[in-house]
GROMACS .gro file of C-alpha atoms in nm:
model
  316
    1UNK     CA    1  -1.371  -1.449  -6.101
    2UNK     CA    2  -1.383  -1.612  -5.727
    3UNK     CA    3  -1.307  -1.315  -5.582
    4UNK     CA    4  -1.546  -1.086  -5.745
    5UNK     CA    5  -1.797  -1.313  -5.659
    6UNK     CA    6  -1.725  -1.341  -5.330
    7UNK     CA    7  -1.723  -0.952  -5.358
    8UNK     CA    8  -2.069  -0.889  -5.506
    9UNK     CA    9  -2.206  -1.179  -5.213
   10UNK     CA   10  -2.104  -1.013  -4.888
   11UNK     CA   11  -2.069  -0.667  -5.020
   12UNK     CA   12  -2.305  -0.542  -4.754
   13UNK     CA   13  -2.096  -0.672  -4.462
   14UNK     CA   14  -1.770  -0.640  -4.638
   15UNK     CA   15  -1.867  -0.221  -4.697
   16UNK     CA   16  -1.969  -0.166  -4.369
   17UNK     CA   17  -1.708  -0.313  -4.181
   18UNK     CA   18  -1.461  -0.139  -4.395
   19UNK     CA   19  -1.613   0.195  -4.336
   20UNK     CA   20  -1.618   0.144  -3.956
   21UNK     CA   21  -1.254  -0.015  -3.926
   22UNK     CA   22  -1.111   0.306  -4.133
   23UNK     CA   23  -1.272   0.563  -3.910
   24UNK     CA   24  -1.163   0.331  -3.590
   25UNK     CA   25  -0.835   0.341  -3.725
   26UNK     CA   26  -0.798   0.682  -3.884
   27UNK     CA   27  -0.959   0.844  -3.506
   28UNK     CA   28  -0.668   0.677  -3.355
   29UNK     CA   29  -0.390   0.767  -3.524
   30UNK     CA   30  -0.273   1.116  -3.380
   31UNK     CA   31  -0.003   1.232  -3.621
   32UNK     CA   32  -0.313   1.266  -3.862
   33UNK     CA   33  -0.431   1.506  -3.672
   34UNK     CA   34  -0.364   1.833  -3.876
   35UNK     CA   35  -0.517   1.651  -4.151
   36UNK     CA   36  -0.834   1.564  -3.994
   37UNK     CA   37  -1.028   1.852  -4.069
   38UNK     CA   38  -0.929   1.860  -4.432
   39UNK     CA   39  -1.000   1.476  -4.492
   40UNK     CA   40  -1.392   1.510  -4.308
   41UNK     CA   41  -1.453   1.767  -4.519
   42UNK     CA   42  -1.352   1.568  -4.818
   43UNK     CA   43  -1.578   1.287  -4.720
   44UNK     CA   44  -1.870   1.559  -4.625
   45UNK     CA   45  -1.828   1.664  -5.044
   46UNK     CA   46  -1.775   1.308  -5.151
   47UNK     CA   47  -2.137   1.158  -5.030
   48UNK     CA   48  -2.323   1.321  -5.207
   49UNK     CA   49  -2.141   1.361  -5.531
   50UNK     CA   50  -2.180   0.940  -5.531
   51UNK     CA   51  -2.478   0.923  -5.435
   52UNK     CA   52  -2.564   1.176  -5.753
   53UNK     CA   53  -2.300   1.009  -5.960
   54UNK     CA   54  -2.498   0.647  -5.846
   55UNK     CA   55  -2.842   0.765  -5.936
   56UNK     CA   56  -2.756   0.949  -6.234
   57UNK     CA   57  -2.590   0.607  -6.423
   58UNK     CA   58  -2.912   0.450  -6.296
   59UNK     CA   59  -3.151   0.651  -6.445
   60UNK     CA   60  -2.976   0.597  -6.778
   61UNK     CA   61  -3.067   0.251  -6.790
   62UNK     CA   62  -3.449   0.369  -6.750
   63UNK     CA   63  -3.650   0.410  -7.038
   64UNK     CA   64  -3.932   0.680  -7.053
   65UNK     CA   65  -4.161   0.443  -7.246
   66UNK     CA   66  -4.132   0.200  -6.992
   67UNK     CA   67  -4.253   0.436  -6.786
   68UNK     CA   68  -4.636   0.407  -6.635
   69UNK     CA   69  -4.788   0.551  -6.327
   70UNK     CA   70  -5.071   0.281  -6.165
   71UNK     CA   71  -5.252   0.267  -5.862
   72UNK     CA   72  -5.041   0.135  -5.602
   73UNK     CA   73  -4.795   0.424  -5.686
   74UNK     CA   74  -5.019   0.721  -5.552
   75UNK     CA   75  -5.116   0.464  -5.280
   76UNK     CA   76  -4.774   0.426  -5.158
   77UNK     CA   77  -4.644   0.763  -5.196
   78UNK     CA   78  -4.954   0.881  -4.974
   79UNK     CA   79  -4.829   0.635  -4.720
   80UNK     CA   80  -4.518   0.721  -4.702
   81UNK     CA   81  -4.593   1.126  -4.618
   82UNK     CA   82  -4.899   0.977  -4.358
   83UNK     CA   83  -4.682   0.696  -4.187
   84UNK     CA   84  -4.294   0.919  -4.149
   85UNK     CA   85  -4.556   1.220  -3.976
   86UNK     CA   86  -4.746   0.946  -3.777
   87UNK     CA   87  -4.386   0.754  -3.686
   88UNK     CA   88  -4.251   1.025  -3.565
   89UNK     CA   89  -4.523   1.132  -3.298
   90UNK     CA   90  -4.572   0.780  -3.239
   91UNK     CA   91  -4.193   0.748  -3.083
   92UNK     CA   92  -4.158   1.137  -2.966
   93UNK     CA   93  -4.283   1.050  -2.669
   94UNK     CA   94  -4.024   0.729  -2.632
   95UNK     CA   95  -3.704   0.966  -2.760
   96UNK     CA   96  -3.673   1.212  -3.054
   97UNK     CA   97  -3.372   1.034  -3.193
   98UNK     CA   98  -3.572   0.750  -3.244
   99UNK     CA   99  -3.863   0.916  -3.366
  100UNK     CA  100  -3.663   1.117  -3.638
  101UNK     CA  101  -3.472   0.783  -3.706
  102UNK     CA  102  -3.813   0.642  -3.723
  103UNK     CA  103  -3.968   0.900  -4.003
  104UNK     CA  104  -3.607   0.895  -4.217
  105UNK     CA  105  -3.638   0.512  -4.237
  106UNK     CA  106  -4.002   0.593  -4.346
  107UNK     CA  107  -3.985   0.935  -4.578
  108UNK     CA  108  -3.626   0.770  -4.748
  109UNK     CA  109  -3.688   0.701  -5.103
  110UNK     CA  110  -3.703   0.342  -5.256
  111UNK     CA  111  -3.327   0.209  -5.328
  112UNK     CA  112  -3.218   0.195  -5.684
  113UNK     CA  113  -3.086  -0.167  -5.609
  114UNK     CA  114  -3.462  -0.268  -5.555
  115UNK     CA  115  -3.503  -0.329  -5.930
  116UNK     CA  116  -3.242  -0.609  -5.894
  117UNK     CA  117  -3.442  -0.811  -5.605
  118UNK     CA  118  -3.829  -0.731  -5.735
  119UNK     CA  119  -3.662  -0.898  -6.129
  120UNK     CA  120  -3.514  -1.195  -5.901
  121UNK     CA  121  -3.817  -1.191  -5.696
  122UNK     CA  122  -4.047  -1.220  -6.022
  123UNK     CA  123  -4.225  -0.904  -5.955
  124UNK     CA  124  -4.229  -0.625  -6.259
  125UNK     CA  125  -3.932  -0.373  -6.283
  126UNK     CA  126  -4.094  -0.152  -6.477
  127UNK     CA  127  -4.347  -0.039  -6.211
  128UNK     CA  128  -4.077  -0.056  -5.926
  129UNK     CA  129  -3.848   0.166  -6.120
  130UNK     CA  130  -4.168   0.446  -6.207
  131UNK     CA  131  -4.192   0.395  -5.801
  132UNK     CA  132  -3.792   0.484  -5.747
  133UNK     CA  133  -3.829   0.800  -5.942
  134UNK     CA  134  -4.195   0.918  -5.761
  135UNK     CA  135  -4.039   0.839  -5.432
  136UNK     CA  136  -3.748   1.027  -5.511
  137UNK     CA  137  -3.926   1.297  -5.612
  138UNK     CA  138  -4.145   1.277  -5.326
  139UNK     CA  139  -3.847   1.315  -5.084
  140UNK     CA  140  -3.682   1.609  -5.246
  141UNK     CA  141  -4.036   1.820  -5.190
  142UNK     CA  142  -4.128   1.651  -4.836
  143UNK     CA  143  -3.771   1.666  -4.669
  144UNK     CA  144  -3.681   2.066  -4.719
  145UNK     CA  145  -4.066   2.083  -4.507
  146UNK     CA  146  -4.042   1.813  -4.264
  147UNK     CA  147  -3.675   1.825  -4.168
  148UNK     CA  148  -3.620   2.203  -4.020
  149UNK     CA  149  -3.964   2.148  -3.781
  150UNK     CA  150  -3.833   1.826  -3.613
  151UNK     CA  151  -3.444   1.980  -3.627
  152UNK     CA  152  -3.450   2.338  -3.606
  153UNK     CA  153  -3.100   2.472  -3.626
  154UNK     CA  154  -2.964   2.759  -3.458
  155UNK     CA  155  -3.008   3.053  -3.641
  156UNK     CA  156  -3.187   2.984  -3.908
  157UNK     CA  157  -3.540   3.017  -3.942
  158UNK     CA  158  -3.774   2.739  -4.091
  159UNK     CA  159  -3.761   2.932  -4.422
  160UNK     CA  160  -3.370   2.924  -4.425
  161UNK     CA  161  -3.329   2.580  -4.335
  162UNK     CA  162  -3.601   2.473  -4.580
  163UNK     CA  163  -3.423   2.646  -4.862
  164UNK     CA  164  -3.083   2.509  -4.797
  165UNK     CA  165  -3.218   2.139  -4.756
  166UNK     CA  166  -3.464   2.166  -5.104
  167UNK     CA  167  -3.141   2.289  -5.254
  168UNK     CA  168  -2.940   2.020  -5.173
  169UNK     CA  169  -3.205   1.766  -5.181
  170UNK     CA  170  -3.373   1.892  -5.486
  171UNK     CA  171  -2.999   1.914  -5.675
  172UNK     CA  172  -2.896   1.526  -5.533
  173UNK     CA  173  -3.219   1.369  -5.642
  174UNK     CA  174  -3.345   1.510  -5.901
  175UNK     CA  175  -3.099   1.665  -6.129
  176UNK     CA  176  -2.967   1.314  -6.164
  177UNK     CA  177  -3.290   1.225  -6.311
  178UNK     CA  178  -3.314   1.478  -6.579
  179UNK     CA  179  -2.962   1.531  -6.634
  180UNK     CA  180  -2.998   1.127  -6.770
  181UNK     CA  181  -3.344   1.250  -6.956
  182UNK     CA  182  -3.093   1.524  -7.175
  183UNK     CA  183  -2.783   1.292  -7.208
  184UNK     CA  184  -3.086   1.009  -7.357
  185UNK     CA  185  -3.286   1.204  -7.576
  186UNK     CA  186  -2.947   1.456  -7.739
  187UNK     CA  187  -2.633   1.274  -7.688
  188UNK     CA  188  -2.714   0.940  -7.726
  189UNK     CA  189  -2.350   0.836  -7.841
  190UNK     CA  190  -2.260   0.941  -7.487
  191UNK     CA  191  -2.573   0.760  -7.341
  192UNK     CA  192  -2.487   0.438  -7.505
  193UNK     CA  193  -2.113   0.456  -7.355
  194UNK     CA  194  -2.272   0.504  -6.994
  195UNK     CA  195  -2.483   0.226  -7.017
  196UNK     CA  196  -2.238   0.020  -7.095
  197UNK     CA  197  -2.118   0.059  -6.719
  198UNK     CA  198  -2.340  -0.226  -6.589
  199UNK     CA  199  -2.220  -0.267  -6.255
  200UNK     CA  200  -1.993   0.081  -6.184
  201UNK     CA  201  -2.332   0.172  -5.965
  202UNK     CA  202  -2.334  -0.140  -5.730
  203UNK     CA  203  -1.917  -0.040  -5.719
  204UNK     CA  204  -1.978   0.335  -5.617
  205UNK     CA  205  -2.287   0.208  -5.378
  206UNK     CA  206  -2.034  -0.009  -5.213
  207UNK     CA  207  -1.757   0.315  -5.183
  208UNK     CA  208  -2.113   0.523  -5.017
  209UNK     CA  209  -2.155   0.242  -4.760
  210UNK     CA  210  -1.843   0.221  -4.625
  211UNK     CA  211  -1.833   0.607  -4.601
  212UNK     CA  212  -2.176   0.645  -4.402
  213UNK     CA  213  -2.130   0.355  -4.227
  214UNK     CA  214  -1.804   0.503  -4.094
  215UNK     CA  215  -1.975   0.868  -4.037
  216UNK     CA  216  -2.235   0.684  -3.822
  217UNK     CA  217  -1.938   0.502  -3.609
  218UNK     CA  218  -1.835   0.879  -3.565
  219UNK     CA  219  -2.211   0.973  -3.441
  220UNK     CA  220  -2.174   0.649  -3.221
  221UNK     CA  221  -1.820   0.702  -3.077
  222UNK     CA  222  -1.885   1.076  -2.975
  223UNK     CA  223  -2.242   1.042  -2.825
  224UNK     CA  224  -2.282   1.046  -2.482
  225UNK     CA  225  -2.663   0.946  -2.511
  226UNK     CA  226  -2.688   0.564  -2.298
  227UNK     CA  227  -2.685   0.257  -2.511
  228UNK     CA  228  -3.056   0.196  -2.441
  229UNK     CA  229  -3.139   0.468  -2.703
  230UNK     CA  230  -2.878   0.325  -2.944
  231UNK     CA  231  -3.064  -0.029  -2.904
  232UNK     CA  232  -3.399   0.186  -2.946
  233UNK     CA  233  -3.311   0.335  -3.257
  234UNK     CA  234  -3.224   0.009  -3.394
  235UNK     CA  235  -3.510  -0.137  -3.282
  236UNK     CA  236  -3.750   0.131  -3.412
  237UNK     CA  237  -3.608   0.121  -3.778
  238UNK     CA  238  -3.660  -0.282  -3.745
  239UNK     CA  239  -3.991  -0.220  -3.724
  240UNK     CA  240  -4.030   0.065  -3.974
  241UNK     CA  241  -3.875  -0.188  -4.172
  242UNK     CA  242  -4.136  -0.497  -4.120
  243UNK     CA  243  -4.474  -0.279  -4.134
  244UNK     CA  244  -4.333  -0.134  -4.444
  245UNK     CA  245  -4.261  -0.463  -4.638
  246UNK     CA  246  -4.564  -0.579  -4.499
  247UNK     CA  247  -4.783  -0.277  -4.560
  248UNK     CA  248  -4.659  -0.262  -4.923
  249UNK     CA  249  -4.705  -0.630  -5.006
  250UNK     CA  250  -5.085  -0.586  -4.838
  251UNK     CA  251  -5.114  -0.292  -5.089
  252UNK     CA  252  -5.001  -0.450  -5.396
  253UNK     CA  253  -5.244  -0.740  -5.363
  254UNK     CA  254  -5.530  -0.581  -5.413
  255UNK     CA  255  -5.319  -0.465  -5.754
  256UNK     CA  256  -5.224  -0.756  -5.846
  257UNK     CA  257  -4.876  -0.666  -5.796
  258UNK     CA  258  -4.742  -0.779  -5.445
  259UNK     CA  259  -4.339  -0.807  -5.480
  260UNK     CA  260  -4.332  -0.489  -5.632
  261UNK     CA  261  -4.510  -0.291  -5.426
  262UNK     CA  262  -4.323  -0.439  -5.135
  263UNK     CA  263  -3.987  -0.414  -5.242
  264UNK     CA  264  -4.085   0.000  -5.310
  265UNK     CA  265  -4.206   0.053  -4.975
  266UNK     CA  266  -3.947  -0.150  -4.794
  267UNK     CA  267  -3.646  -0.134  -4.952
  268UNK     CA  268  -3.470   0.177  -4.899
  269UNK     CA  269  -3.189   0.382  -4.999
  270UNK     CA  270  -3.043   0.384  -4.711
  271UNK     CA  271  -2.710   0.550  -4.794
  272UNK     CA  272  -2.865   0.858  -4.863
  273UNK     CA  273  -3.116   0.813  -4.534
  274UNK     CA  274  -2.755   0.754  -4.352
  275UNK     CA  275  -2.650   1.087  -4.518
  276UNK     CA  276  -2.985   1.315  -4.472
  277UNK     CA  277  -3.033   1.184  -4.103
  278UNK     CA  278  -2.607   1.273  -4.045
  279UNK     CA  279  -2.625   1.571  -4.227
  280UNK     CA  280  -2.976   1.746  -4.122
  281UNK     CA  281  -3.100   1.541  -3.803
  282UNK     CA  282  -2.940   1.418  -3.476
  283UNK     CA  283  -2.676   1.284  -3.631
  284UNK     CA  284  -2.742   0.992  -3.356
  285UNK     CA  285  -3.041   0.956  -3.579
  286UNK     CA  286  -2.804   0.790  -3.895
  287UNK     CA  287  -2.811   0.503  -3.685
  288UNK     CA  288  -3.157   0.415  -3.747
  289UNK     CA  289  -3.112   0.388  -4.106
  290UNK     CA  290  -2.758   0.205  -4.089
  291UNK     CA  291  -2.964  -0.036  -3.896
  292UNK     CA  292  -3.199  -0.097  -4.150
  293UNK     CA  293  -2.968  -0.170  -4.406
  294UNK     CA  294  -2.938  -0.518  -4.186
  295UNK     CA  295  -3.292  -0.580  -4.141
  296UNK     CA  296  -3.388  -0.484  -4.530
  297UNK     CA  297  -3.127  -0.748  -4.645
  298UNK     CA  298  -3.204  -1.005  -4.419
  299UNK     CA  299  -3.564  -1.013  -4.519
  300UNK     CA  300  -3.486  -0.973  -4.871
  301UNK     CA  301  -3.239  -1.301  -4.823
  302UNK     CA  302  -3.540  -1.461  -4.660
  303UNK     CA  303  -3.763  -1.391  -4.975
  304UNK     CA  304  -3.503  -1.507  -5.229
  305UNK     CA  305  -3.451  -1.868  -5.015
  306UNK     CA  306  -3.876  -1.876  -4.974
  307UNK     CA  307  -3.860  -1.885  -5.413
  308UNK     CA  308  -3.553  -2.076  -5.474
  309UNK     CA  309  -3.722  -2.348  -5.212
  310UNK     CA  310  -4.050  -2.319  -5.401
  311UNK     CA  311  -3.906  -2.345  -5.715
  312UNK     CA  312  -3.675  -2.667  -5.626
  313UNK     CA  313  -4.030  -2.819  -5.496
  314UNK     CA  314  -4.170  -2.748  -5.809
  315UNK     CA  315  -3.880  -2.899  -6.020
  316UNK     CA  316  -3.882  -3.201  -5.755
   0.00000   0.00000   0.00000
């Protein structure tokens, strides 16, 4: 019971570093080499088959009658389009790694483990988990349009690239979503097993980690771009990261809901931002994102002290 503990504490630090030291190592080894090829390919199918499998056991835990567009929602959403456009011609000028790191961190859908934080938080689920699914949907229609004009690739036309990227997008986001909707509402003896799987999605999050963290060690290791840009990237998603929290929180005041509407603009899923900046941007770009997986949880640990401190006041 120690161990799993420990386990669930320092997951973040535990999945990253494990992710990194297995590419370090794997690289390295040179008798592998035949195999290399056939393993990266593995990992390029495995990504987002998690990432569905993660956000499909998720959505099975989500209610339809819980369910309730409000304000803040179109708000947000709105934000999020205006603020990844405006990021990224904000920081062109600066580098265009960091301004496409910039708009990932801003255009990447709210992380299914927000729900977790905004309960522990005291702010309402409900609303934050309406806000996961709008964001997600949001990002399967905005990506396929925004990605292919920062990134063309070579030899295929804006029309091409946004058709392969909705595709992919479209299939990883939001077939997840109503794939749970069919399993709910018609085979509800298999819906009842699945959601018996309480914490199998904070287990296959952890396996996703490790695996992105260790494709962005890959971007790092093979980029000849100078370490000033690598620092720039990081420092451009940390503050992506703080105007979001803060912009969200200064939204959902006026609505009388403030955690929630700060934990959906701020906290991101940024396995699949790791993945969609790797997979469709510089891949340089992934670091951005892998960044902000630091800065997300150490302001989210800051939050959780600020209301255990409050409420030990209170008691005292």
């Amino acid at each position: 019971m120690g161990i799993m503990k420990f386990f669930r504490t320092w997951t973040l630090p535990i999945s990253m570093l494990t992710g990194a030291a297995v590419y370090m190592v794997f690289a390295s080894t040179s008798f592998l080499n035949p195999l290399k090829p056939f393993m990266y390919n593995i990992i390029d199918v495995m990504t987002p088959l998690l990432i569905f499998t993660m956000l499909f056991l998720t959505f099975c835990r989500v209610s339809a009658k819980e369910l309730h567009i409000v304000r803040w929602h179109v708000v947000l959403l709105v934000l999020q389009i205006a603020g990844c456009i405006a990021g990224y011609f904000i920081f062109l000028p600066i580098s265009k790694v960091i301004a496409q790191s910039v708009m990932v961190c801003i255009i990447c859908p709210t992380a299914t483990a927000a729900a977790v934080i905004t309960g522990k938080l005291g702010g309402s689920v409900p609303n934050l988990t309406t806000y996961t699914l709008l964001s997600n949907l949001m990002a399967s229609i905005a990506v396929p349009v925004i990605f292919p004009l920062v990134e063309p690739h070579e030899g295929i036309g804006f029309f091409g690239a946004f058709t392969v990227i909705l595709r992919k997008v479209f299939s990883l986001l939001i077939c997840p979503f109503i794939l749970a909707c069919v399993i709910r509402e018609y085979f509800k003896d298999i819906h009842r097993l699945l959601v018996r799987f309480t914490d199998l999605p904070f287990y296959l999050w952890a396996v996703s980690l490790a695996i992105v963290t260790g494709q962005t060690v890959k971007s790092l290791v093979h980029s000849g771009d100078h370490v000033l840009i690598e620092i720039g990237v990081a420092a451009g998603a940390l503050l992506a990261c703080l105007i979001q929290f803060w912009a969200g929180r200064r939204i959902g005041r006026k609505y009388n809901d403030t955690i929630s509407a700060g934990q959906a603009l701020g906290q991101k899923n940024t396995v699949l931002a790791i993945w969609m900046a790797y997979t469709y941007l510089n891949p340089l770009s992934s670091v951005g994102p892998g960044s902000y997986v630091l800065w997300q949880n150490i302001i989210n640990s800051l939050q959780l002290w600020r209301k255990q401190k409050k409420e030990q006041e209170r008691k005292g």
